[in-house]
Coordinates of C-alpha atoms in Angstrom, one line a residue:
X1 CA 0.0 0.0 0.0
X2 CA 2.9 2.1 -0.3
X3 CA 1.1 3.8 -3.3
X4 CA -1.5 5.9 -1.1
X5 CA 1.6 7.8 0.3
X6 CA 4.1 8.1 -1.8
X7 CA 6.2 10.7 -4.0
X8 CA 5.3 10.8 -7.6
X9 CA 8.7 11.8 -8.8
X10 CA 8.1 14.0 -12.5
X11 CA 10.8 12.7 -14.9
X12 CA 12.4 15.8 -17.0
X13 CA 13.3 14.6 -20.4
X14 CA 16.3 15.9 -21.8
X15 CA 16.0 19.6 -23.3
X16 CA 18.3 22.3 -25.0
X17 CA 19.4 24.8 -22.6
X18 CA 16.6 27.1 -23.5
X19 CA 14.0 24.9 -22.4
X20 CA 15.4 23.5 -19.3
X21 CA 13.0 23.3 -16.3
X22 CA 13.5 26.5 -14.2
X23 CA 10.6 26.2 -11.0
X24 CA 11.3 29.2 -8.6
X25 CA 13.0 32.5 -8.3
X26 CA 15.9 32.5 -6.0
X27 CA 17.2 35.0 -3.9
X28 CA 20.7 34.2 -4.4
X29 CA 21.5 35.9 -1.1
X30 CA 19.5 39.3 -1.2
X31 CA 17.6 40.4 1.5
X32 CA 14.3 40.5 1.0
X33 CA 12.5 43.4 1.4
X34 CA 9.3 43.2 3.9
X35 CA 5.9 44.5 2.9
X36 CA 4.8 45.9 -0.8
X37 CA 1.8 45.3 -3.0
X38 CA 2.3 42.5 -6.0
X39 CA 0.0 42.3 -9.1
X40 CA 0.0 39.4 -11.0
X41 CA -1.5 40.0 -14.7
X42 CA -3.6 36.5 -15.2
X43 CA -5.2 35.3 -18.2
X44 CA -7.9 34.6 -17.4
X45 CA -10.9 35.0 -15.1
X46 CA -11.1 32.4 -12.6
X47 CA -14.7 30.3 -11.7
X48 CA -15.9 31.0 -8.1
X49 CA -13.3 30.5 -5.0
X50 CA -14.6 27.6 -3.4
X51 CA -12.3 24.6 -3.6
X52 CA -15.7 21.9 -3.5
X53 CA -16.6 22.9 -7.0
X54 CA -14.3 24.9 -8.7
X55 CA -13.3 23.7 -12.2
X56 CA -10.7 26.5 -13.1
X57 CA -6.6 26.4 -13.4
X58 CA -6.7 30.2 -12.5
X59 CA -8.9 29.6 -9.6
X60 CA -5.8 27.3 -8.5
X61 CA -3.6 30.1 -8.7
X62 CA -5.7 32.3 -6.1
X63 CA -6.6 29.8 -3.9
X64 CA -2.7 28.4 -3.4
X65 CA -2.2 32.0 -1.5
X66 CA -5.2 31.7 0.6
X67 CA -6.4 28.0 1.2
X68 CA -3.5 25.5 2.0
X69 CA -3.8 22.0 1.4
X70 CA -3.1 18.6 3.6
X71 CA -0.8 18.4 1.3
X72 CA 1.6 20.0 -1.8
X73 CA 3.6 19.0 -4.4
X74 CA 7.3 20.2 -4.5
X75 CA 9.6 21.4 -7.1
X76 CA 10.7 17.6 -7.9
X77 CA 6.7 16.8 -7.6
X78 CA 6.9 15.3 -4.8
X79 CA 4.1 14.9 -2.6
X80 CA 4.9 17.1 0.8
X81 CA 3.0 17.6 3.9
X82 CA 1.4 21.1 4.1
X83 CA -1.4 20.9 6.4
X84 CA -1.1 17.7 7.5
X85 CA 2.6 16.6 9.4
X86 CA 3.9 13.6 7.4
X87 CA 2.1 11.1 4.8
X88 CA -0.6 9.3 5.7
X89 CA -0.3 5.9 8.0
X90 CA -1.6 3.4 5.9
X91 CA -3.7 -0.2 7.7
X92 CA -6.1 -2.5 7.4
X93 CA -4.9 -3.5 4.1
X94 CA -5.0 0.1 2.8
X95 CA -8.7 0.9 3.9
X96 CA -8.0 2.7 6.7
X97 CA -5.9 6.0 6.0
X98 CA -4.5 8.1 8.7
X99 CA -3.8 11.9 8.3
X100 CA -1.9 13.7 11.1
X101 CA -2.3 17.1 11.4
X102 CA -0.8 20.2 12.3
X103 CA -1.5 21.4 15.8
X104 CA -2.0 25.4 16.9
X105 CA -3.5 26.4 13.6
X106 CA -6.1 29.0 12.6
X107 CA -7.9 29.8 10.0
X108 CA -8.2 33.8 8.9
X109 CA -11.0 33.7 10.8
X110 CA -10.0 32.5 14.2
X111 CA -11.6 29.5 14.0
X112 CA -9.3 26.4 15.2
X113 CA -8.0 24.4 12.6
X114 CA -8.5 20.7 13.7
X115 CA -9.5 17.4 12.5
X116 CA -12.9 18.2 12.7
X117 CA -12.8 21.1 10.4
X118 CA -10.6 18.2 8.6
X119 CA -13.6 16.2 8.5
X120 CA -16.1 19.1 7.6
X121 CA -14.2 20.2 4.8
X122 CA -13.7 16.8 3.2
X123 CA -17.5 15.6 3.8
X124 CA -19.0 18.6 2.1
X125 CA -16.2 17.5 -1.0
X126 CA -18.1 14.2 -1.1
X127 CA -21.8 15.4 -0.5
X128 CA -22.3 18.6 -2.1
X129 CA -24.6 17.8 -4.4
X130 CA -22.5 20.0 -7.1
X131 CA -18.9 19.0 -6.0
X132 CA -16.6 18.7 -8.8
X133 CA -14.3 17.0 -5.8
X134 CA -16.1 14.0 -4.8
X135 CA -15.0 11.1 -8.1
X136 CA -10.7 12.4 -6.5
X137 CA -12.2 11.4 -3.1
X138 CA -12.6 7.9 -4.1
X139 CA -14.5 5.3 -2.1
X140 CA -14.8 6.4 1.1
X141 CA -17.1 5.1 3.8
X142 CA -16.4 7.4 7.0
X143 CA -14.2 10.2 7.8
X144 CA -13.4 10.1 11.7
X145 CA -11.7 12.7 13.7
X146 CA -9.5 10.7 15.7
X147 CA -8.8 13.4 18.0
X148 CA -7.9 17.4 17.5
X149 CA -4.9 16.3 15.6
X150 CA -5.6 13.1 13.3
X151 CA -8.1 12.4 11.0
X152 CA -8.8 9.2 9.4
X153 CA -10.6 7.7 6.2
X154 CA -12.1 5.0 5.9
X155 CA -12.6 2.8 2.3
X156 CA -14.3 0.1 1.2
X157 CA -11.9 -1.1 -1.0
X158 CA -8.0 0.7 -1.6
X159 CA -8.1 4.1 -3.1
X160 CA -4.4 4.9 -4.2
X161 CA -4.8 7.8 -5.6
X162 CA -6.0 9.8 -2.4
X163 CA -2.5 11.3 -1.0
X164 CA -2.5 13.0 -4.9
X165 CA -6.5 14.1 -4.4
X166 CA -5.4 15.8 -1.0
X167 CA -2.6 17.5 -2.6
X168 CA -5.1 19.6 -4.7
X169 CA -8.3 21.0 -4.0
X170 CA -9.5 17.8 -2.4
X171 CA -6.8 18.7 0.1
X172 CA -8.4 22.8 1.2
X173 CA -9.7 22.7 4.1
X174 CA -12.4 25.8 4.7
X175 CA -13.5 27.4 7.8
X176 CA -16.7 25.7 9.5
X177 CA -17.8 29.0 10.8
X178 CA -17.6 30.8 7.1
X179 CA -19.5 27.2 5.9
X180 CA -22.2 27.6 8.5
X181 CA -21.9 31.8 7.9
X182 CA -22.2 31.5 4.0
X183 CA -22.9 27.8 3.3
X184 CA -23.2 27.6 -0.6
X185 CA -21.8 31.0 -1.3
X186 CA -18.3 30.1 0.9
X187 CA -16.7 31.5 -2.6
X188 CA -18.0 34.8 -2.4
X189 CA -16.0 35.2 0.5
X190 CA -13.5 32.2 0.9
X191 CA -11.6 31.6 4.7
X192 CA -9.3 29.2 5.1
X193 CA -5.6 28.5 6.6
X194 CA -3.4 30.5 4.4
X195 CA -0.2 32.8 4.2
X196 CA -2.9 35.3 3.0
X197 CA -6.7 35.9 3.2
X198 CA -9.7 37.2 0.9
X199 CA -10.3 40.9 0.3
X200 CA -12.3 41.6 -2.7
X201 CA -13.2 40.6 -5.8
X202 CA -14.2 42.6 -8.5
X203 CA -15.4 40.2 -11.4
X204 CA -13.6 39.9 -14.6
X205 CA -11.2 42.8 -13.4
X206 CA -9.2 41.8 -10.3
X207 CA -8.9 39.4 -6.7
X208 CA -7.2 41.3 -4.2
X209 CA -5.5 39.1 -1.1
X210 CA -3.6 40.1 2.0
X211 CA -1.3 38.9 4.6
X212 CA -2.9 36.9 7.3
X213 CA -1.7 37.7 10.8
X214 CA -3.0 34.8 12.0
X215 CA -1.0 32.2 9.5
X216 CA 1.2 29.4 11.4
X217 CA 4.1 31.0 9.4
X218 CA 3.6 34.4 8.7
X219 CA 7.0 35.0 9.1
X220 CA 7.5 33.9 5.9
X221 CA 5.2 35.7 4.6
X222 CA 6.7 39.1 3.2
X223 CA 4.1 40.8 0.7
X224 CA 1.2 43.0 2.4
X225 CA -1.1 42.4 -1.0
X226 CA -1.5 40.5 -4.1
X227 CA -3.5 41.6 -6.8
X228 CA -4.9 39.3 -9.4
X229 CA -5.6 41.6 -12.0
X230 CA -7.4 39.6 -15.3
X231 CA -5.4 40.2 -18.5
X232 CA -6.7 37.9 -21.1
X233 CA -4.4 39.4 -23.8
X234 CA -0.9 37.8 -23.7
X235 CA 0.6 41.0 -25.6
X236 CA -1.0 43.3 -22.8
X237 CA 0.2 41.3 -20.2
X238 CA 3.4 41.3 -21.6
X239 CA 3.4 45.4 -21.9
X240 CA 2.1 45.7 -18.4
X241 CA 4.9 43.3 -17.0
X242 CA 7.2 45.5 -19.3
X243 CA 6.4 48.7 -17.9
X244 CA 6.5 47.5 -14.7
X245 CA 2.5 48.0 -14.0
X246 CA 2.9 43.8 -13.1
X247 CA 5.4 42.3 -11.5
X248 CA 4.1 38.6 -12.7
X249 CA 2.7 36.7 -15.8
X250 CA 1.2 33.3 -16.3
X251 CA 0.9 31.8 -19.7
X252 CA 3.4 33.7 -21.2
X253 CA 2.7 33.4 -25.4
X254 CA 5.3 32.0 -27.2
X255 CA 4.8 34.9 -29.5
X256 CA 5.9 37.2 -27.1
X257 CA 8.4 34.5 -25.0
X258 CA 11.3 35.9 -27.1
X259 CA 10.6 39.3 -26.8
X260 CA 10.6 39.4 -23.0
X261 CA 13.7 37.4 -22.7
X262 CA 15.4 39.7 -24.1
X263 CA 14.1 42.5 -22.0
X264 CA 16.8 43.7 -19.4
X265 CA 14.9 43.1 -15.8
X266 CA 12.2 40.3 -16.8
X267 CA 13.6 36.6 -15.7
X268 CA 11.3 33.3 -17.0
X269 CA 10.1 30.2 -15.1
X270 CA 9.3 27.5 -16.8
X271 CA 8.2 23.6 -16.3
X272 CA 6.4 20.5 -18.6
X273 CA 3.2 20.3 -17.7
X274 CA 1.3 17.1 -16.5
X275 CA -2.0 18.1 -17.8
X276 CA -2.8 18.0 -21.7
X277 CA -4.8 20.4 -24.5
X278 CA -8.0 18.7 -26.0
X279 CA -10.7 18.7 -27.9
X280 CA -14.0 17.1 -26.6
X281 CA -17.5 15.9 -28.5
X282 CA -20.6 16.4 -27.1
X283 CA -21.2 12.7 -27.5
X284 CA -23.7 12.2 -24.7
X285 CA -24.2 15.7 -22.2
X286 CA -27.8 16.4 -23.1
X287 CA -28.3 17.2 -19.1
X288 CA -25.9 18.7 -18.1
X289 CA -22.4 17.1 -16.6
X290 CA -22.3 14.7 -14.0
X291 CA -26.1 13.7 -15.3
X292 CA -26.6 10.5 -16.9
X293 CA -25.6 10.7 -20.5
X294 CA -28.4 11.1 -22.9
X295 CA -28.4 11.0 -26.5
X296 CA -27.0 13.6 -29.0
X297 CA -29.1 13.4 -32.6
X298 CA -25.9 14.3 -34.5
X299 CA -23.6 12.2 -36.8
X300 CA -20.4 13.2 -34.9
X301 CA -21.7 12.0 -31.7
X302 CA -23.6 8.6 -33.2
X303 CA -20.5 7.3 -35.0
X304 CA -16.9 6.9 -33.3
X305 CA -15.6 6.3 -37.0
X306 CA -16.5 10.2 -37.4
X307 CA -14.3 11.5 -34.7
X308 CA -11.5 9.3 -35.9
X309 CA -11.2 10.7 -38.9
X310 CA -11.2 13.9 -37.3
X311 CA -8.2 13.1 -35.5
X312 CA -6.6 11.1 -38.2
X313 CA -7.2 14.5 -40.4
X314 CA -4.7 16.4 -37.3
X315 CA -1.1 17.1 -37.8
X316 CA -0.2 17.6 -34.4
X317 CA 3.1 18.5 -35.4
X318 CA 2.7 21.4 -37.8
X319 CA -0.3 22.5 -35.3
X320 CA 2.3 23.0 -32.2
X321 CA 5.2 23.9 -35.0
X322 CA 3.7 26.9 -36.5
X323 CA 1.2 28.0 -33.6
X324 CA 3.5 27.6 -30.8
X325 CA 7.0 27.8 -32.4
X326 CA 7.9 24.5 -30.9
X327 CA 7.5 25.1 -27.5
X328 CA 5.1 22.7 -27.0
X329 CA 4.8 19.2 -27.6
X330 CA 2.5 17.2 -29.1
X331 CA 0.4 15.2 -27.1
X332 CA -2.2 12.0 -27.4
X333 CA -2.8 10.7 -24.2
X334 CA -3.7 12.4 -20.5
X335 CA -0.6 10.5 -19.2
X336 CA 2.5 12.4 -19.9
X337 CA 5.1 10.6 -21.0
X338 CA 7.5 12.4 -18.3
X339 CA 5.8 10.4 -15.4
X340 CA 6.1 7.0 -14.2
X341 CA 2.8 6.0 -15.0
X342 CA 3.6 6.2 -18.7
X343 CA 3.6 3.0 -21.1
X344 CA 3.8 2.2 -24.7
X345 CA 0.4 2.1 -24.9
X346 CA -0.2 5.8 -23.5
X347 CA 2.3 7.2 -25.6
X348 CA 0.6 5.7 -28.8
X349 CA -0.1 8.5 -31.1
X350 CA -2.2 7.6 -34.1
X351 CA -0.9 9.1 -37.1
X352 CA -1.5 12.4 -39.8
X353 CA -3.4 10.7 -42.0
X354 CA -5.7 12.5 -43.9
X355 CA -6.3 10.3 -47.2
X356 CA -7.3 7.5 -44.4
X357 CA -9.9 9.9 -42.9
X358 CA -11.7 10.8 -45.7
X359 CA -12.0 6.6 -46.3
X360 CA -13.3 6.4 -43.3
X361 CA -16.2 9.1 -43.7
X362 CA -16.9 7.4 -46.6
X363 CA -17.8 4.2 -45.0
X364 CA -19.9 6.0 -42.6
X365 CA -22.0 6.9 -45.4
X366 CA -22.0 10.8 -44.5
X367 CA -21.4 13.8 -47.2
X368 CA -18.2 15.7 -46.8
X369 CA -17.3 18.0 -46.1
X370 CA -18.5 17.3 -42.2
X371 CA -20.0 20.7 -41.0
X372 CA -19.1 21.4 -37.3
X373 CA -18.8 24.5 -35.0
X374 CA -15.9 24.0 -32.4
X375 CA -16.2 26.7 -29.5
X376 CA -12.9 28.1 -27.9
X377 CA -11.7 30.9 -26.2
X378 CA -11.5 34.2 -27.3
X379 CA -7.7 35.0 -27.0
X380 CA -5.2 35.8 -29.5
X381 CA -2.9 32.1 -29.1
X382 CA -6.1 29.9 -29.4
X383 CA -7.8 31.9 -31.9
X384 CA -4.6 31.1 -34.2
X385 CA -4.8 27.2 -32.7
X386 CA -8.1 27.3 -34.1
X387 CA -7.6 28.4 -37.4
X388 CA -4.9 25.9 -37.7
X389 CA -6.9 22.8 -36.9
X390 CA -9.5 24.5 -39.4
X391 CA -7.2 24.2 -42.0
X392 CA -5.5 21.2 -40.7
X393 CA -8.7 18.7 -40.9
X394 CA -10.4 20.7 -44.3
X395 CA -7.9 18.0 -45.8
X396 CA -9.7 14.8 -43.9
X397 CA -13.0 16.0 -45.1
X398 CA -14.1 18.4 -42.3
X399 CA -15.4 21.9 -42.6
X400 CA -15.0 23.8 -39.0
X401 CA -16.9 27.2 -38.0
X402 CA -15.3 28.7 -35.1
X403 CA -17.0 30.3 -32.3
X404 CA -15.1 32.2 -29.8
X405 CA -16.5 32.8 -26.3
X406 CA -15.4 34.2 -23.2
X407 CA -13.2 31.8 -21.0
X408 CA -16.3 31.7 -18.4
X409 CA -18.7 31.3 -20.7
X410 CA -16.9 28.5 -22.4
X411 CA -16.6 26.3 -19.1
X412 CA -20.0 27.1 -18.8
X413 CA -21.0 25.9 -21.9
X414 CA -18.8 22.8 -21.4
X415 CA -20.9 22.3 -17.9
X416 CA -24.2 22.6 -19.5
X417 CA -23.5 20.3 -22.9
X418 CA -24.0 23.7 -24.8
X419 CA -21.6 22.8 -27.5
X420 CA -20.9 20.4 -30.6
X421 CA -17.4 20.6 -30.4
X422 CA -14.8 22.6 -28.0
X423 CA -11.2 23.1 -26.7
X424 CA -10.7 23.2 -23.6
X425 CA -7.1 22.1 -21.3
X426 CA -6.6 20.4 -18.2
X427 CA -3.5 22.1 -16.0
X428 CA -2.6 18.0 -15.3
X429 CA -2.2 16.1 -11.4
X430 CA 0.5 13.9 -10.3
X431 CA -1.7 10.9 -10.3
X432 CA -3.4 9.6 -13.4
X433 CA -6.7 9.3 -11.7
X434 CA -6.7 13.3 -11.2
X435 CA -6.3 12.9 -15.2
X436 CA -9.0 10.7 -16.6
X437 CA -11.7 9.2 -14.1
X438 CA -13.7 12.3 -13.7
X439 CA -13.4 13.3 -17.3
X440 CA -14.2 9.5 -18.5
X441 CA -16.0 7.8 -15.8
X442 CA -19.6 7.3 -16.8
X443 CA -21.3 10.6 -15.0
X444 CA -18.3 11.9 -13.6
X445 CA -17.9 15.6 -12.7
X446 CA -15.4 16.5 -15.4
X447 CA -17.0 14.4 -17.6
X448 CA -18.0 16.8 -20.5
X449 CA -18.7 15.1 -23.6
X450 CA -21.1 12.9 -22.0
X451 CA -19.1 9.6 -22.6
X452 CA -19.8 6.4 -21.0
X453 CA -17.9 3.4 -21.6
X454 CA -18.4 0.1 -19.0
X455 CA -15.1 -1.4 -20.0
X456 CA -13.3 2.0 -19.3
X457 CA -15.3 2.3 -16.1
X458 CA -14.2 -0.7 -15.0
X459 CA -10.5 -0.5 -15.6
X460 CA -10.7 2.9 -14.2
X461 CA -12.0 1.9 -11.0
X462 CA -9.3 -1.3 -11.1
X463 CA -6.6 1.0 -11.5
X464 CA -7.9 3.3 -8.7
X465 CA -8.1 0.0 -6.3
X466 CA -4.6 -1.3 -7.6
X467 CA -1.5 -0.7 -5.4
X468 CA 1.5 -2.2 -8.1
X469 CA 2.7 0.6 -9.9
X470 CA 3.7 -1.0 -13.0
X471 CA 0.0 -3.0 -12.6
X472 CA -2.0 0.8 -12.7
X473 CA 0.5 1.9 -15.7
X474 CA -0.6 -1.0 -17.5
X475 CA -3.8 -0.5 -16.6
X476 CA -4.6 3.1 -17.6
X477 CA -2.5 2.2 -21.2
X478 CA -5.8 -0.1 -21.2
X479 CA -8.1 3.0 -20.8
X480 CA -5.8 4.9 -23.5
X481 CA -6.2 2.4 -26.0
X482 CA -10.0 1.8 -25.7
X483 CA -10.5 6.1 -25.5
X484 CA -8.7 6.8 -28.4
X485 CA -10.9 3.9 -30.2
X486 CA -13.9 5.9 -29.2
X487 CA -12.5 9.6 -29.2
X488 CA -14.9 11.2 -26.9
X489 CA -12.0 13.4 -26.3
X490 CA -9.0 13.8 -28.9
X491 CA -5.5 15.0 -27.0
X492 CA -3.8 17.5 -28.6
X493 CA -0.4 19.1 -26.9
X494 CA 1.2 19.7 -23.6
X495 CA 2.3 23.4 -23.0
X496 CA 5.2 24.6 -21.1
X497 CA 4.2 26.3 -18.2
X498 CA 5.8 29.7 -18.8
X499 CA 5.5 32.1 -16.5
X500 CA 7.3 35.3 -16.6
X501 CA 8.5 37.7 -13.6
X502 CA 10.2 41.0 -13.0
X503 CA 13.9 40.7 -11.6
X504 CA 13.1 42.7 -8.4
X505 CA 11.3 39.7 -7.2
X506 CA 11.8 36.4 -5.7
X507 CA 10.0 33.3 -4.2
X508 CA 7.9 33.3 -6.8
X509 CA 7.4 29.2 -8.4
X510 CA 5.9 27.2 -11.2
X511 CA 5.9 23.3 -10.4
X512 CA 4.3 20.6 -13.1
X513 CA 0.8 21.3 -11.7
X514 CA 0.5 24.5 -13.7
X515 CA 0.1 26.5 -11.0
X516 CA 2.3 29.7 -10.1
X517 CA 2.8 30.0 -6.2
X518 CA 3.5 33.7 -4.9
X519 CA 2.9 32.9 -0.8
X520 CA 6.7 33.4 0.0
X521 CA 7.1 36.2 -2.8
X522 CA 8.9 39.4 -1.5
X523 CA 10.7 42.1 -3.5
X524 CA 14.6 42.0 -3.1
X525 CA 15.6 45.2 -0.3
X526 CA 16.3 48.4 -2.1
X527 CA 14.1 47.3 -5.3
X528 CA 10.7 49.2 -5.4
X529 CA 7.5 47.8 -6.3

């Protein structure tokens, strides 16, 4: 059972010296200077603060400086205690899972932090009826608090992925006053154990956050404020980080990347990512996700051999060539090939083949070209993604309208089964299961395009149960095989996560996970902000 608390280690492949993994900022003996204000430009607007149902990678971002975790991942992705003291103790044949917590905590509120707030937080992941959490909780049967400092979980049958669940939102633990204060509106006005705490939120313009007096370490803690402010535009986030208006940048364009590296005072982070770019068919969300799947009166979603021509008719390679100047990779499997978990069967790609596609629409019996409108996001980088699949699959038979939405919008629309076709990303977990089982598990949370598959659901829930990690890598190459049979969900590319920062800072990270951690951020002394 050494699985449920172990270190997923994140294998870098080998890269030219200008893509080399670079995770945090480093002081390199500076003082650092206490107090100031940080902005952060961020791309994009996040979903509401509340880790039970939040869906968003920017929401990630926000949440890391106010709502710790049982546990984090490191720099090496490791699994680390943040919350909680050490990994969980591990009996009864790997049903019973014990957490031990930290003692003397508060949250921003001045509410204890103890295993009963432990137990709150994690029983309202499983319950709420609109939890996105629950399918990363796995099987669980009780959660006891032990006493103030030890919580324990208790499973039917093993659940290995759980140590990975707590180490994202699975793993925030919220206030049980601000739940019984604000019950389902906690995200309007989120408290929990953090370095800082909620201030306002102004929507689609900025989250403002400040220190927390009453965190465990606030001596490590060296900014007064952080400002989110949403900049959906890479190029104006660029200018603002250039004239100094930001001091940080996520998703930094690769059409800018070059620009700012050359910029005297702007350093770059920069890390693979575990998560994946994809497109998904509406081939069952007539209800809405996490309802059973219905059915969708459309050729695309009636006939598998439709959306394998569709990807046979994608040059992955010439999409992430010319779109993204190569600094991205292709990608056609949620498993990464940089993690342990990988196997010849999740690295399978199927080929560019467009000739082969346009056979295969023409055993389907349909009339080419195949009319669809694929919704994406209104930003510059995707727009151009876009427009490069468009002309990619017009060679497999395929005629694509593009919609562009607002980011919001969009995972609305994903939610709700409002669309034919989309693209949409996942910022990637440590453990597969954080990958696939919600987004392929029949009525899963994340499960968008409304698939359902019984053998996948089986060998998803196997996997889950299985404590050999060669046995789940083998098992999820079994998933791979059969999804990419069916395509409910075509993967696309993995992005760097490129994250760009003014020189007067450090402290700031980017691990694997995608998300960019400013807690211990301070400006170097004699810098000004």
């Amino acid at each position: 059972m050494l699985l449920l608390g172990a270190c997923y280690p994140v294998q870098p492949r080998a890269a030219s010296p200008d893509r080399e993994d670079v995770t945090t900022v480093s002081a390199e003996g500076d003082q650092v200077r206490e107090g100031g204000d940080l902005v952060m430009g961020l791309s994009a607007d996040p979903d509401v603060l509340d880790p039970t149902t939040s869906s968003s990678l920017y929401t990630r971002y926000v949440m890391s400086s106010i709502c710790e975790k049982l546990y984090d991942i490191d720099a090496e992705g490791s699994i680390v205690p943040q919350l909680a003291t050490d990994l969980p103790e591990i009996e009864d044949q790997g049903r019973t899972v014990r957490i031990p917590l930290r003692d003397g905590v508060e949250f921003a509120d001045g509410t204890p932090f103890d295993a009963e707030a432990v137990r709150r937080s994690l029983e309202r992941h499983l319950t709420q009826e609109d939890s996105a959490r629950a399918a990363e909780m796995g099987p669980i049967e009780d959660i006891e608090a032990v006493d103030d400092s030890t919580v324990e979980l208790h499973y039917e049958t093993p659940f290995s992925p759980i140590t990975a669940s707590l180490a994202d939102r699975a793993g925030m633990i919220m206030s049980p006053k601000a739940l019984d204060d604000l019950g389902d509106d906690f995200g309007n006005n989120p408290v929990c154990v953090g370095p800082f705490k909620f201030v306002e939120r102004v929507p689609a313009t900025s989250i403002v956050v400040e220190k927390d007096p009453r965190y465990y370490a606030a001596d490590e803690v060296h900014l007064d404020t952080i400002t989110y402010r949403i900049m959906t535009d890479a190029n104006i986030r660029a200018a603002n980080l250039q004239s100094g208006d930001v001091q940080v940048v996520d998703s930094v364009s690769p059409t800018t990347i070059d620009t700012l590296r050359r910029e005297p005072g702007i350093g770059l982070l920069q890390t693979g990512s575990l998560g994946y770019q994809a497109i998904t068919f509406n081939v069952g969300n007539t209800d809405g996700v996490g309802e059973p799947p219905g059915k969708v009166d459309s050729p695309m979603a009636g006939d598998p051999r439709l959306r394998q021509a569709f990807e046979l008719s994608l040059d992955r390679e010439a999409l992430v060539n010319s779109v993204f100047s190569n600094w991205f990779e292709p990608a056609c499997s949620p498993i990464s090939p940089d993690t342990e978990f990988a196997t010849e069967a999740s690295n399978a790609c199927p080929p560019y083949d467009p000739k082969k596609s346009r056979a295969l629409l023409e055993r389907a019996g349909v009339h080419t070209p195949v009319k669809l409108t694929m919704k994406v996001t209104n930003t510059p980088d995707t727009l151009r993604l876009a427009q490069a699949i468009q002309g990619s699959v017009s060679a497999g038979g395929f005629d694509v309208e593009i919609e562009p939405v607002e980011y919001t919008t969009l995972l609305d629309n994903q939610s709700n089964g409002d669309f034919q076709v989309l693209q949409l990303g996942w910022s990637g977990r440590i453990d597969p299961h954080g990958n696939m089982y919600a987004f392929l598990a029949t009525g899963q949370s994340s499960n968008y395009s409304g698939y359902s598959n019984e053998e996948v659901d089986d060998l998803l829930t196997e996997a889950a149960e299985q404590v050999d990690m060669d046995q789940r890598a083998r098992t999820y190459g079994e998933v791979v095989t059969q999804v990419q049979k069916d395509d409910p969900l075509i993967y696309l590319y993995r992005q760097r996560n490129l994250t760009a920062y003014s020189d007067d800072l450090t402290g700031v990270s980017t691990f694997a996970d995608g998300v960019v951690r400013l807690s211990r951020a301070g400006f170097v002394e004699g810098d000004q902000d």
